[in-house]
Amino acid sequence: MKTIRNNNIVRQNKQETAKNIAKVRNKKLKKYRELRINSLLEEMPLNLNCYLLNLKIDGVMKKYPEDFIVEEITPEGIVLEAGKDIGFKEENKHDWNGSFIHFTMEKINWNTMDAIRELARRTKTKRKNFGFAGTKDKFALTTQRVGCFGIKPEKLEEIKNSIKDITIRDIQKTNIKLRMGHLWGNKFTIKIRLNETDKYYNDISKYEEILKNKNLDYILNYYGTQRFGTFRPITHIVGKFIYNRDFESAFYTYCGAPINETGVVKEAREMVDNGEFEKALKLFPKKSYYNEIKMIRHYIKTGNYKECFKVLPPQLSSMFVNAYQSYLFNEMINIRHRDYSFDILDGDVVEEGAPTGNILGSDTILSDGIQGDIEKYIIEKENLDLKKFKIEDYGNFPGTRRKLITKIYDFESSIDKDNNIISISFKMERGNYATVVLREIISEI
């Protein structure tokens, strides 16, 4: 009996020792991981640093969603005007193969993905049965074409006015699948409400002349803050970790690492950092944080950080590395603006009269001349191996070219003297960001 008791004590001691060793090891790993994450957060703040105009109007944008109107422009140049039926031509009923339906979705204060999820729920189908050309702002009034399959037109007619702040119009039978990027661009109509602290608050008419005299034909072609996360700018940092095959740090940066959060969300992210995943799941608000919840659940199930990213929609899982590439491109604009100019220089690859730079990727062929030197500098500074943008069992990010400056079309402004409101409207091609125009006009966006 004594021998058995002694063996039990030895076994218990060993188990206790193993637990203590694991606890110390996990504590050290956590500290090392947090050091990696915090270092990148410090080293890689958003780098939209330069301006062409910098008017610094002291005003408020988006006081109401209707202050920010985004109307999609089709590849044919048709503006999907809010509140207006266009009347798109349908396939002949004998030619329509029953595959696809396109329609215009007008929404207020919905982000695109949430609106699509609600449509899928109402039509009793899957989210993946819907496609769209581009995402649109949430706190805004927006229009965009949406495509779907496996849904009868009658079902869409039935629900088209049944969802609060979403309207469906211009339902069209077609044999064409709507794909991401299938648009010319967007028209923006924006109200800026002056603060009393603005220098011309009592004489707003002065802005009429200022805006007319300012040249707003071109703008720096930055990737805007939405690319990186407006409230939580970490998308590019997650992307850099993924590029480096550090999926563990990528997971904790996305699901943990509280930055600006407060309350239960901050607490939930802290629980993730501590490895208390079940507690985190109970705290995350389910409607707003479904991506984090899906990833955490998958990690509990598999114990594999890389696999967690595969449960996300393809556009989102690829967006992380795309955001890192975008961060590098923004840095090219900063260097070119600071040290050179956007005039056409020897070696520039020119597109529509504007010099271009590389979005660095696995298939990149570097520019010549000054622009090539800028790209080489960034590659050396970041210690990049471009072939590593082809990430095993995750995705290939080949890179492409992008204009360093971009044209602004049909810029107009007007003044409402009675209400101290400046209204501006302009058009931009797809892939460009209205916030990059607005940061040149308003102090804080």
Coordinates of C-alpha atoms in Angstrom, one line a residue:
M1 CA 0.0 0.0 0.0
K2 CA 2.8 2.3 0.9
T3 CA 4.5 1.7 -2.5
I4 CA 1.2 2.5 -4.3
R5 CA 0.8 5.7 -2.3
N6 CA 4.4 6.8 -3.1
N7 CA 3.8 6.1 -6.8
N8 CA 0.7 8.2 -6.8
I9 CA 2.6 11.1 -5.1
V10 CA 5.4 10.8 -7.6
R11 CA 2.9 10.8 -10.5
Q12 CA 1.1 13.9 -9.0
N13 CA 4.3 15.7 -8.5
K14 CA 5.3 15.0 -12.2
Q15 CA 1.9 16.3 -13.4
E16 CA 2.2 19.4 -11.2
T17 CA 5.7 20.0 -12.5
A18 CA 4.6 19.6 -16.1
K19 CA 1.8 22.1 -15.5
N20 CA 4.1 24.6 -14.0
I21 CA 6.6 24.2 -16.8
A22 CA 3.8 24.6 -19.4
K23 CA 2.5 27.7 -17.5
V24 CA 6.0 29.3 -17.5
R25 CA 6.5 28.4 -21.1
N26 CA 3.2 29.9 -22.2
K27 CA 3.9 33.0 -20.2
K28 CA 7.2 33.5 -22.0
L29 CA 5.7 32.7 -25.4
K30 CA 2.9 35.2 -24.8
K31 CA 5.4 37.9 -23.8
Y32 CA 7.6 37.2 -26.9
R33 CA 4.5 37.2 -29.1
E34 CA 3.2 40.5 -27.7
L35 CA 6.6 42.0 -28.2
R36 CA 6.5 41.1 -31.9
I37 CA 3.0 42.5 -32.3
N38 CA 3.6 45.7 -30.4
S39 CA 6.9 46.3 -32.3
L40 CA 5.0 46.2 -35.6
L41 CA 2.2 48.3 -34.3
E42 CA 4.8 50.9 -33.3
E43 CA 6.9 50.6 -36.5
M44 CA 4.0 50.6 -39.0
P45 CA 1.5 53.4 -38.3
L46 CA -0.7 54.4 -41.2
N47 CA 1.6 56.3 -43.7
L48 CA -0.6 58.7 -45.5
N49 CA 1.8 61.5 -44.7
C50 CA 1.8 63.9 -47.7
Y51 CA -0.6 66.5 -49.2
L52 CA -1.1 68.4 -52.4
L53 CA -3.6 71.0 -51.0
N54 CA -4.2 70.5 -47.3
L55 CA -7.0 73.1 -47.0
K56 CA -7.8 72.2 -43.4
I57 CA -11.5 73.1 -43.3
D58 CA -12.7 72.6 -39.8
G59 CA -15.9 70.8 -40.3
V60 CA -17.9 67.7 -39.6
M61 CA -18.6 65.0 -42.2
K62 CA -21.2 62.3 -41.9
K63 CA -23.3 63.9 -39.2
Y64 CA -26.1 62.0 -40.8
P65 CA -25.7 59.0 -43.2
E66 CA -27.3 61.0 -46.0
D67 CA -24.5 63.5 -45.7
F68 CA -22.3 61.0 -47.5
I69 CA -23.7 59.6 -50.7
V70 CA -21.9 57.0 -52.8
E71 CA -23.4 56.0 -56.1
E72 CA -21.8 53.2 -58.1
I73 CA -20.9 53.8 -61.7
T74 CA -21.2 50.8 -64.0
P75 CA -18.6 49.8 -66.6
E76 CA -20.8 51.5 -69.2
G77 CA -20.7 54.8 -67.3
I78 CA -24.2 54.7 -65.8
V79 CA -24.5 56.3 -62.4
L80 CA -26.8 54.3 -60.1
E81 CA -28.6 57.4 -58.8
A82 CA -30.2 57.1 -55.4
G83 CA -34.0 56.9 -55.5
K84 CA -34.1 56.4 -59.3
D85 CA -35.0 53.4 -61.5
I86 CA -32.6 53.0 -64.5
G87 CA -34.4 50.3 -66.4
F88 CA -31.6 47.8 -67.3
K89 CA -32.2 45.7 -70.4
E90 CA -33.0 42.1 -69.6
E91 CA -32.1 39.0 -71.5
N92 CA -34.8 37.8 -73.9
K93 CA -36.8 35.2 -72.0
H94 CA -35.9 32.6 -74.5
D95 CA -32.2 33.3 -74.1
W96 CA -32.1 33.7 -70.3
N97 CA -30.7 30.4 -68.9
G98 CA -32.0 31.1 -65.4
S99 CA -28.6 31.5 -63.9
F100 CA -28.1 35.1 -62.8
I101 CA -30.1 38.1 -61.6
H102 CA -28.7 41.5 -61.1
F103 CA -30.3 44.3 -59.1
T104 CA -29.5 47.7 -57.6
M105 CA -29.3 47.7 -53.8
E106 CA -29.7 51.1 -52.1
K107 CA -28.9 51.1 -48.4
I108 CA -28.5 53.5 -45.5
N109 CA -26.3 52.7 -42.6
W110 CA -25.6 49.1 -43.6
N111 CA -22.2 47.8 -44.6
T112 CA -22.2 45.7 -47.8
M113 CA -21.5 42.3 -46.2
D114 CA -24.2 42.7 -43.5
A115 CA -26.7 43.8 -46.1
I116 CA -25.9 40.7 -48.2
R117 CA -26.2 38.5 -45.2
E118 CA -29.7 39.9 -44.5
L119 CA -30.7 39.4 -48.1
A120 CA -29.5 35.8 -48.0
R121 CA -31.5 35.2 -44.8
R122 CA -34.7 36.7 -46.3
T123 CA -34.4 34.7 -49.5
K124 CA -33.5 31.5 -47.6
T125 CA -30.2 31.0 -49.5
K126 CA -26.5 31.2 -48.9
R127 CA -24.4 34.4 -48.7
K128 CA -22.0 32.9 -51.3
N129 CA -24.9 32.9 -53.8
F130 CA -24.5 36.7 -54.0
G131 CA -21.8 38.8 -55.6
F132 CA -21.0 42.5 -55.9
A133 CA -18.5 44.7 -57.7
G134 CA -17.3 46.6 -54.7
T135 CA -17.9 47.2 -51.0
K136 CA -19.5 50.5 -49.9
D137 CA -19.3 52.6 -46.8
K138 CA -21.6 51.8 -43.9
F139 CA -22.5 55.2 -42.4
A140 CA -23.7 56.5 -45.7
L141 CA -26.4 56.4 -48.4
T142 CA -25.1 54.1 -51.1
T143 CA -26.1 52.3 -54.3
Q144 CA -24.5 49.3 -56.0
R145 CA -25.3 46.5 -58.3
V146 CA -25.6 43.1 -56.7
G147 CA -25.7 39.7 -58.5
C148 CA -27.2 36.4 -57.3
F149 CA -28.1 33.0 -58.6
G150 CA -30.5 30.3 -57.4
I151 CA -33.1 32.9 -56.5
K152 CA -36.3 33.6 -58.4
P153 CA -37.0 37.2 -59.4
E154 CA -40.4 36.9 -57.7
K155 CA -38.7 36.3 -54.4
L156 CA -36.6 39.5 -54.8
E157 CA -39.8 41.4 -55.8
E158 CA -41.4 40.1 -52.6
I159 CA -38.7 41.4 -50.2
K160 CA -37.5 44.5 -52.1
N161 CA -39.1 47.0 -49.7
S162 CA -39.3 44.8 -46.6
I163 CA -35.9 45.4 -45.0
K164 CA -35.5 48.7 -43.1
D165 CA -33.1 51.1 -44.9
I166 CA -32.5 48.7 -47.8
T167 CA -34.3 49.1 -51.1
I168 CA -34.0 46.7 -54.1
R169 CA -34.7 48.1 -57.6
D170 CA -33.9 47.4 -61.3
I171 CA -34.1 43.6 -61.1
Q172 CA -32.6 42.3 -64.3
K173 CA -32.4 38.7 -65.7
T174 CA -28.9 38.2 -67.2
N175 CA -26.5 35.4 -68.1
I176 CA -23.5 37.3 -66.8
K177 CA -22.0 36.7 -63.4
L178 CA -21.2 39.9 -61.4
R179 CA -17.6 39.8 -60.3
M180 CA -15.6 42.0 -57.9
G181 CA -14.2 45.0 -59.8
H182 CA -17.0 45.0 -62.4
L183 CA -17.6 48.8 -62.2
W184 CA -16.1 52.0 -63.6
G185 CA -16.0 53.7 -60.2
N186 CA -18.2 55.8 -57.9
K187 CA -19.7 59.2 -57.6
F188 CA -19.5 60.9 -54.2
T189 CA -21.7 63.7 -53.0
I190 CA -20.7 64.9 -49.5
K191 CA -21.8 67.6 -47.1
I192 CA -19.2 69.2 -44.8
R193 CA -20.9 71.1 -41.9
L194 CA -18.6 73.8 -40.6
N195 CA -17.6 73.9 -36.9
E196 CA -17.9 77.3 -35.1
T197 CA -14.1 77.1 -34.7
D198 CA -13.5 77.2 -38.4
K199 CA -11.7 80.4 -39.5
Y200 CA -14.5 81.3 -42.0
Y201 CA -17.5 80.1 -40.0
N202 CA -19.0 83.6 -40.1
D203 CA -18.0 84.2 -43.7
I204 CA -18.4 80.8 -45.4
S205 CA -18.7 82.5 -48.9
K206 CA -14.9 82.8 -48.8
Y207 CA -14.7 79.0 -49.4
E208 CA -16.6 79.4 -52.6
E209 CA -13.6 81.3 -54.2
I210 CA -11.0 79.1 -52.5
L211 CA -12.5 75.8 -53.8
K212 CA -12.8 77.3 -57.3
N213 CA -9.2 78.4 -57.4
K214 CA -7.8 75.2 -56.1
N215 CA -6.7 72.6 -58.7
L216 CA -8.4 69.4 -57.9
D217 CA -7.7 67.6 -61.1
Y218 CA -5.3 65.1 -59.6
I219 CA -4.7 63.6 -56.1
L220 CA -2.1 61.4 -54.5
N221 CA -3.3 57.9 -55.2
Y222 CA -2.9 56.6 -51.7
Y223 CA -4.7 53.5 -50.4
G224 CA -7.1 55.1 -47.9
T225 CA -7.6 54.3 -44.2
Q226 CA -10.4 51.8 -45.0
R227 CA -7.8 49.5 -46.5
F228 CA -6.1 49.2 -43.2
G229 CA -9.0 49.6 -40.7
T230 CA -10.4 53.0 -39.8
F231 CA -11.0 52.3 -36.1
R232 CA -8.5 49.5 -35.7
P233 CA -5.7 49.9 -38.3
I234 CA -4.1 46.5 -38.1
T235 CA -5.0 44.8 -41.4
H236 CA -1.5 45.5 -43.0
I237 CA 0.2 44.3 -39.9
V238 CA -1.7 41.0 -40.0
G239 CA -0.7 40.9 -43.6
K240 CA 3.0 41.3 -42.9
F241 CA 2.8 38.4 -40.3
I242 CA 1.1 36.2 -42.9
Y243 CA 3.8 37.1 -45.5
N244 CA 6.4 36.0 -42.9
R245 CA 4.4 32.8 -42.3
D246 CA 3.9 33.8 -38.7
F247 CA 0.2 32.8 -38.5
E248 CA 0.2 32.7 -34.8
S249 CA 1.0 36.5 -34.5
A250 CA -1.4 37.2 -37.3
F251 CA -4.2 35.4 -35.4
Y252 CA -3.5 37.2 -32.1
T253 CA -3.2 40.6 -33.9
Y254 CA -6.6 40.2 -35.5
C255 CA -8.5 38.5 -32.7
G256 CA -6.7 39.9 -29.7
A257 CA -4.4 42.9 -29.2
P258 CA -6.9 45.6 -28.1
I259 CA -6.0 49.1 -29.4
N260 CA -8.9 51.5 -29.2
E261 CA -11.5 49.2 -27.8
T262 CA -13.3 49.7 -24.5
G263 CA -15.7 47.6 -22.4
V264 CA -16.5 44.0 -23.3
V265 CA -14.8 44.0 -26.6
K266 CA -11.5 45.1 -25.0
E267 CA -12.0 42.4 -22.4
A268 CA -12.7 39.8 -25.0
R269 CA -9.5 40.7 -26.9
E270 CA -7.5 40.5 -23.6
M271 CA -9.0 37.0 -23.0
V272 CA -7.8 36.0 -26.5
D273 CA -4.3 37.3 -25.6
N274 CA -4.4 35.2 -22.4
G275 CA -5.5 32.1 -24.3
E276 CA -8.9 32.1 -22.6
F277 CA -10.8 31.5 -25.8
E278 CA -14.1 30.2 -24.3
K279 CA -14.4 33.3 -22.2
A280 CA -13.6 35.5 -25.2
L281 CA -16.4 33.8 -27.2
K282 CA -18.9 34.6 -24.5
L283 CA -17.9 38.3 -24.5
F284 CA -17.6 39.2 -28.2
P285 CA -20.9 40.7 -29.5
K286 CA -22.0 38.0 -32.0
K287 CA -23.5 40.3 -34.7
S288 CA -20.4 42.6 -35.1
Y289 CA -17.5 40.2 -34.4
Y290 CA -18.5 37.1 -36.4
N291 CA -15.1 36.8 -38.1
E292 CA -13.2 36.8 -34.8
I293 CA -15.7 34.3 -33.4
K294 CA -15.4 32.0 -36.4
M295 CA -11.6 32.0 -36.2
I296 CA -11.5 31.4 -32.4
R297 CA -13.9 28.5 -32.7
H298 CA -11.9 27.0 -35.5
Y299 CA -8.7 27.3 -33.4
I300 CA -10.3 25.6 -30.5
K301 CA -11.3 22.8 -32.9
T302 CA -8.0 22.4 -34.8
G303 CA -5.3 24.1 -32.8
N304 CA -4.0 25.4 -36.2
Y305 CA -3.5 29.2 -36.6
K306 CA -3.1 29.1 -40.4
E307 CA -6.3 27.1 -40.8
C308 CA -8.2 29.7 -38.9
F309 CA -7.8 32.2 -41.7
K310 CA -9.3 29.8 -44.2
V311 CA -12.7 30.1 -42.5
L312 CA -13.0 33.7 -43.5
P313 CA -14.5 34.9 -46.8
P314 CA -11.9 34.7 -49.6
Q315 CA -12.0 38.5 -50.1
L316 CA -11.2 39.1 -46.4
S317 CA -8.4 36.4 -46.1
S318 CA -6.7 37.9 -49.1
M319 CA -7.2 41.5 -47.9
F320 CA -4.6 41.1 -45.2
V321 CA -1.7 40.6 -47.6
N322 CA -3.2 43.1 -50.0
A323 CA -3.2 45.7 -47.2
Y324 CA 0.5 45.0 -46.5
Q325 CA 1.2 45.5 -50.3
S326 CA -0.9 48.7 -50.1
Y327 CA 1.2 50.0 -47.1
L328 CA 4.4 49.5 -49.2
F329 CA 2.8 51.3 -52.1
N330 CA 1.8 54.3 -49.9
E331 CA 5.4 54.5 -48.8
M332 CA 6.5 54.8 -52.5
I333 CA 4.2 57.8 -52.8
N334 CA 5.7 59.4 -49.7
I335 CA 9.3 59.0 -51.0
R336 CA 8.5 60.2 -54.5
H337 CA 6.6 63.2 -53.1
R338 CA 9.3 64.1 -50.6
D339 CA 12.4 63.7 -52.8
Y340 CA 11.3 64.0 -56.4
S341 CA 8.0 64.9 -58.2
F342 CA 5.2 63.3 -60.1
D343 CA 6.3 64.6 -63.4
I344 CA 7.2 61.9 -65.8
L345 CA 10.8 60.9 -65.1
D346 CA 13.2 58.6 -67.1
G347 CA 12.3 55.0 -66.7
D348 CA 8.7 55.7 -65.6
V349 CA 6.0 53.3 -66.8
V350 CA 3.2 55.7 -67.7
E351 CA -0.6 55.0 -67.6
E352 CA -3.1 57.6 -68.8
G353 CA -0.5 60.3 -68.5
A354 CA 0.5 59.5 -64.9
P355 CA 3.6 57.7 -63.6
T356 CA 3.0 54.3 -62.0
G357 CA 4.7 52.3 -59.2
N358 CA 4.7 48.6 -58.4
I359 CA 2.4 47.0 -55.9
L360 CA 5.1 44.6 -54.9
G361 CA 4.3 40.9 -55.4
S362 CA 5.5 37.6 -56.5
D363 CA 5.5 38.5 -60.3
T364 CA 6.8 42.1 -59.9
I365 CA 9.2 43.4 -62.6
L366 CA 10.8 46.5 -61.0
S367 CA 10.6 49.9 -62.6
D368 CA 13.6 51.6 -64.1
G369 CA 15.1 54.9 -63.2
I370 CA 14.2 56.8 -60.0
Q371 CA 11.0 54.9 -59.4
G372 CA 13.0 51.6 -59.6
D373 CA 15.4 53.0 -57.1
I374 CA 12.5 53.8 -54.7
E375 CA 11.1 50.2 -55.1
K376 CA 14.5 48.7 -54.5
Y377 CA 15.0 50.8 -51.4
I378 CA 11.6 49.6 -49.9
I379 CA 12.5 46.0 -50.7
E380 CA 15.8 46.3 -48.9
K381 CA 14.3 48.2 -46.0
E382 CA 11.6 45.6 -45.5
N383 CA 14.0 42.7 -46.2
L384 CA 11.5 41.3 -48.8
D385 CA 11.9 38.3 -51.0
L386 CA 9.2 39.0 -53.6
K387 CA 8.7 35.3 -54.4
K388 CA 7.5 34.9 -50.8
F389 CA 4.3 36.7 -51.8
K390 CA 3.3 33.3 -53.2
I391 CA 2.2 31.8 -49.8
E392 CA 1.9 28.1 -49.7
D393 CA -1.6 26.8 -49.3
Y394 CA -2.9 30.3 -48.7
G395 CA -2.7 32.4 -51.9
N396 CA -0.6 34.0 -54.5
F397 CA -0.2 37.8 -54.5
P398 CA 1.4 38.6 -57.8
G399 CA 1.3 42.4 -57.6
T400 CA 0.4 44.9 -60.3
R401 CA 0.9 48.5 -61.3
R402 CA -0.9 51.5 -59.9
K403 CA -0.9 55.2 -60.7
L404 CA 1.0 57.3 -58.2
I405 CA -1.4 60.1 -58.8
T406 CA -5.0 59.8 -60.0
K407 CA -7.5 61.9 -61.8
I408 CA -10.5 63.4 -60.1
Y409 CA -13.5 63.8 -62.4
D410 CA -16.3 66.4 -62.4
F411 CA -15.3 68.1 -59.1
E412 CA -18.0 70.5 -58.1
S413 CA -18.7 72.5 -54.9
S414 CA -21.5 74.7 -53.5
I415 CA -22.1 76.7 -50.4
D416 CA -25.2 76.8 -48.2
K417 CA -24.7 80.0 -46.3
D418 CA -27.8 79.7 -44.1
N419 CA -26.7 76.4 -42.7
N420 CA -22.9 76.7 -43.0
I421 CA -22.6 73.7 -45.2
I422 CA -20.1 73.0 -48.0
S423 CA -21.3 70.4 -50.5
I424 CA -18.8 68.7 -52.8
S425 CA -19.2 66.1 -55.5
F426 CA -16.8 64.2 -57.7
K427 CA -16.2 60.9 -59.5
M428 CA -13.3 58.5 -59.0
E429 CA -12.4 55.3 -60.8
R430 CA -12.6 52.0 -59.0
G431 CA -9.8 51.2 -56.6
N432 CA -9.4 54.9 -55.6
Y433 CA -10.5 56.3 -52.2
A434 CA -12.7 59.3 -51.5
T435 CA -11.1 59.7 -48.1
V436 CA -7.8 60.6 -49.9
V437 CA -9.6 63.5 -51.6
L438 CA -11.4 64.5 -48.3
R439 CA -8.2 64.5 -46.3
E440 CA -7.0 67.3 -48.6
I441 CA -10.1 69.4 -47.8
I442 CA -11.2 68.7 -44.2
S443 CA -9.0 68.7 -41.1
E444 CA -10.2 65.4 -39.7
I445 CA -12.1 62.8 -41.5

